[in-house]
Short mmCIF file of C-alpha atoms in Angstrom, two decimals:
data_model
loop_
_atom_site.label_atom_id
_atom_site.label_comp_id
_atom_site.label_asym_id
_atom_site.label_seq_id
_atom_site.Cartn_x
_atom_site.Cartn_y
_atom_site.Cartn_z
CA UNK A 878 98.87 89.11 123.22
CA UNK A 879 97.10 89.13 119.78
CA UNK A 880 95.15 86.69 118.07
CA UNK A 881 97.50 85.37 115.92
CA UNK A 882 100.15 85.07 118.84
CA UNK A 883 97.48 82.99 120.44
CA UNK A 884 97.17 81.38 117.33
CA UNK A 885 100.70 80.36 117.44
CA UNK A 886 101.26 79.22 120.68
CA UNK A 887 100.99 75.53 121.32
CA UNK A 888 97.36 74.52 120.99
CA UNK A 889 98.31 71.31 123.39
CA UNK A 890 97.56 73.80 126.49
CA UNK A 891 94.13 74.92 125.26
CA UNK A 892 91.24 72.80 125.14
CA UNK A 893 89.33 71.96 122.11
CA UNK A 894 86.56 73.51 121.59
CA UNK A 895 89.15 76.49 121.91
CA UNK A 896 91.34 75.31 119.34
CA UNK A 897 88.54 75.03 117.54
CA UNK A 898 87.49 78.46 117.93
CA UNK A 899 91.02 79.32 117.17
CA UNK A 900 91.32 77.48 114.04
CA UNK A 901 87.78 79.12 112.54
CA UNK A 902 89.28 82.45 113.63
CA UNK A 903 92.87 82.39 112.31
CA UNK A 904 91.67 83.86 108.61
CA UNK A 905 89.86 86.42 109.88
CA UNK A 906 92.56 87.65 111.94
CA UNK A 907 94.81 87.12 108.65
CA UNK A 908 92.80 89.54 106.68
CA UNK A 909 92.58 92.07 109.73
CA UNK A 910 96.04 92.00 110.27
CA UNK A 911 96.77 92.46 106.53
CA UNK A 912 94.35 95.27 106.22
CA UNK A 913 95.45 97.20 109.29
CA UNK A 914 99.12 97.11 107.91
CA UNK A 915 97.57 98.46 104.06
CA UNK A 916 95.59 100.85 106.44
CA UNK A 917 98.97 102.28 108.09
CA UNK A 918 100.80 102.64 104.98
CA UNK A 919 98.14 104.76 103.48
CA UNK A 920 98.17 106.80 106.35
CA UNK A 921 101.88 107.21 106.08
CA UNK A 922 101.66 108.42 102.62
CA UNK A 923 99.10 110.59 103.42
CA UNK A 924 100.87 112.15 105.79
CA UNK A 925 104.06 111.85 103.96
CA UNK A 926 102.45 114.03 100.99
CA UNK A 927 100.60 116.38 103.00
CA UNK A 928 104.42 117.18 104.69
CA UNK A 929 106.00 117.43 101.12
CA UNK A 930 102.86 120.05 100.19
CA UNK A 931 103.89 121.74 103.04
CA UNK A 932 107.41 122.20 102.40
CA UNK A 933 106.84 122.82 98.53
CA UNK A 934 104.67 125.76 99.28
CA UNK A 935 105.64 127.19 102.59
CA UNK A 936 103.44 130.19 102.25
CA UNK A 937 99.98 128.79 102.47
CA UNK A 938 99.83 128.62 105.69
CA UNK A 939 95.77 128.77 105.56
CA UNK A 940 95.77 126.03 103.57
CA UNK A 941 98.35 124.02 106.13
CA UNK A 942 95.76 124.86 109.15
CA UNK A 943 92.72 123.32 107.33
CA UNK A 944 95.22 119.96 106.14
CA UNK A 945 96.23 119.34 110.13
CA UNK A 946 92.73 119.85 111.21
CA UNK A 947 91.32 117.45 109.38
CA UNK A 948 94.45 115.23 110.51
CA UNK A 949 93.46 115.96 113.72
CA UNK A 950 89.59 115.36 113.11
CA UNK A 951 90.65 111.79 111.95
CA UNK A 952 92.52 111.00 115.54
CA UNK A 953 96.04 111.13 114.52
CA UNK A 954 97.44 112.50 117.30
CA UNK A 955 101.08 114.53 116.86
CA UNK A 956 103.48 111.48 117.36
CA UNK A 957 101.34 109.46 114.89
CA UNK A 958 102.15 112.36 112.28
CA UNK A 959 105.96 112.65 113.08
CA UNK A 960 106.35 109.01 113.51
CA UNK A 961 104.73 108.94 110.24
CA UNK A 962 106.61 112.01 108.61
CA UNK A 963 109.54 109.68 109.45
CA UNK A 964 108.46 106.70 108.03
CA UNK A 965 108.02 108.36 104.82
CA UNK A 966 111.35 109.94 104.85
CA UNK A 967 113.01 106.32 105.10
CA UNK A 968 110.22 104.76 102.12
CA UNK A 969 111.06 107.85 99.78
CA UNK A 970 114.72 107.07 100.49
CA UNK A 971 114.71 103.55 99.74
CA UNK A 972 112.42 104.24 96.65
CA UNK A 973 115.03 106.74 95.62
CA UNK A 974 118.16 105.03 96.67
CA UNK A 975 117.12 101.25 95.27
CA UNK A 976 115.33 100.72 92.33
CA UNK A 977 115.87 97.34 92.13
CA UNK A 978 113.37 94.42 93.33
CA UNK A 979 115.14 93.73 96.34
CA UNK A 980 113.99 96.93 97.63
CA UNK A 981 110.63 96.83 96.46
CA UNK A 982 110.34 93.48 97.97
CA UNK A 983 111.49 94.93 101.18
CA UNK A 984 108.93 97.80 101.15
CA UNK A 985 106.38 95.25 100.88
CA UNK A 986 107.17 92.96 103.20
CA UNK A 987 107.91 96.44 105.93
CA UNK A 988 105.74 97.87 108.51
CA UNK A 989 105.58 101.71 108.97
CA UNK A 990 107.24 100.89 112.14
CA UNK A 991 110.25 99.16 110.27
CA UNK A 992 110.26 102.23 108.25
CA UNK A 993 110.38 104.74 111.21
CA UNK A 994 113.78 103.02 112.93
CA UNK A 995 115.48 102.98 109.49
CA UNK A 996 114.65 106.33 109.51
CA UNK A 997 116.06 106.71 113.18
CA UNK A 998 118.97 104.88 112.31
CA UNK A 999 118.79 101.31 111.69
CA UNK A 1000 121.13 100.51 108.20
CA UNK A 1001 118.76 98.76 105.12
CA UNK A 1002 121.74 96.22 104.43
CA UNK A 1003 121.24 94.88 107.99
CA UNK A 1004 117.62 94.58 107.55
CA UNK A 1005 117.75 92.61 103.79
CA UNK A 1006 120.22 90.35 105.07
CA UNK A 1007 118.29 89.40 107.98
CA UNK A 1008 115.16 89.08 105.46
CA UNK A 1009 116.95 87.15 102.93
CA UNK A 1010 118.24 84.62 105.87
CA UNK A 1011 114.97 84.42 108.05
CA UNK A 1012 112.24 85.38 105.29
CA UNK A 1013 110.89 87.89 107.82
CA UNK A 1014 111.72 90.88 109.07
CA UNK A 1015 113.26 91.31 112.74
CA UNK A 1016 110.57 92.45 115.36
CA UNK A 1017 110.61 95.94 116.43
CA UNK A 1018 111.96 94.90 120.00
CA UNK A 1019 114.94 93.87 118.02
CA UNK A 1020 115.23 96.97 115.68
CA UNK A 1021 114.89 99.01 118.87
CA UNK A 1022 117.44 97.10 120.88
CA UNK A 1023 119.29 97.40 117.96
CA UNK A 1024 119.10 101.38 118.03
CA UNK A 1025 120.22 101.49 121.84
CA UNK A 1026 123.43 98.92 121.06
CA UNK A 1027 121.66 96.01 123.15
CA UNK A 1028 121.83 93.85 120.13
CA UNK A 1029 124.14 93.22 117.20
CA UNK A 1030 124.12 93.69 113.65
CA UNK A 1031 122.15 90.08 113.27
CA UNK A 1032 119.22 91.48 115.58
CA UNK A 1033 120.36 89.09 118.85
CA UNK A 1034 120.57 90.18 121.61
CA UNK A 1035 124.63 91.19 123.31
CA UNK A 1036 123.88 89.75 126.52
CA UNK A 1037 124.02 85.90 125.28
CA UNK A 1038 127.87 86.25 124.66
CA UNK A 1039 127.97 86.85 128.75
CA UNK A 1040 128.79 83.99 131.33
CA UNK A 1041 127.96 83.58 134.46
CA UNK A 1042 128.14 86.36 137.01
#
């Protein structure tokens, strides 16, 4: 559970001093959170360009090597750079495909997670009407659910339309 979850769970079943605590906390975690999200995107387009460099010049491979070194030498790890190659895909897309604010407004309010499952599958239409209607966006659970048909196109879950057994 994250800070910010704790945050947001009722503060009647904590005791003061740690809703205290809670409340001095809740900015920092704000700014953390917000700068870990700026932190993944940059790492996305990183990634994202180093990929395109790769494909627009093929035949350096020298020059390839030293790039995915020095990914490596940072800790991304091979699924952080294909997850992230994927992630791209879907923001050049959308960048490409919608010009208009909507979509813009939608990149910013999307994690590179969000970004990966459109990628994977998950339609963009789906995902502004569900951010036009709930000012967020739907939590990966839901996107993932969504991918493996346990949920519908509003992002809730299939299994509340069954009765008893």
């Amino acid at each position: 559970m994250s800070l910010l979850q704790i945050y947001e769970s009722d503060f009647g079943e904590h005791s003061v001093e740690f809703s205290s605590l809670l409340i001095d906390l809740k900015e920092h975690c704000e700014n953390y959170t917000k700068a870990k999200q700026t932190a993944q995107k940059e790492r996305m387009l990183i990634i994202g360009k180093v990929d395109e460099f790769k494909s627009t010049f093929p035949q350096r491979s020298k020059e390839h090597r030293a790039l995915y070194k020095a990914m490596e030498d940072e800790g991304w790890s091979d699924d952080v750079i294909y997850n992230n190659r994927l992630a791209y895909k879907a923001y050049k897309g959308l960048l490409a495909m919608h010009e208009s604010h909507q979509a813009k407004h939608f990149l910013s309010k999307a994690t590179v997670s969000h970004l990966m499952l459109m990628e994977q599958g998950i339609c963009f239409f789906e995902l502004r009407r569900y951010l036009r209607r709930h000012k967020k966006l739907p939590p990966i659970s839901a996107l993932r659910g969504r991918l493996g048909g346990f949920f519908d196109e509003t992002f809730q879950p299939l299994s509340r339309f069954r009765t008893n057994w």
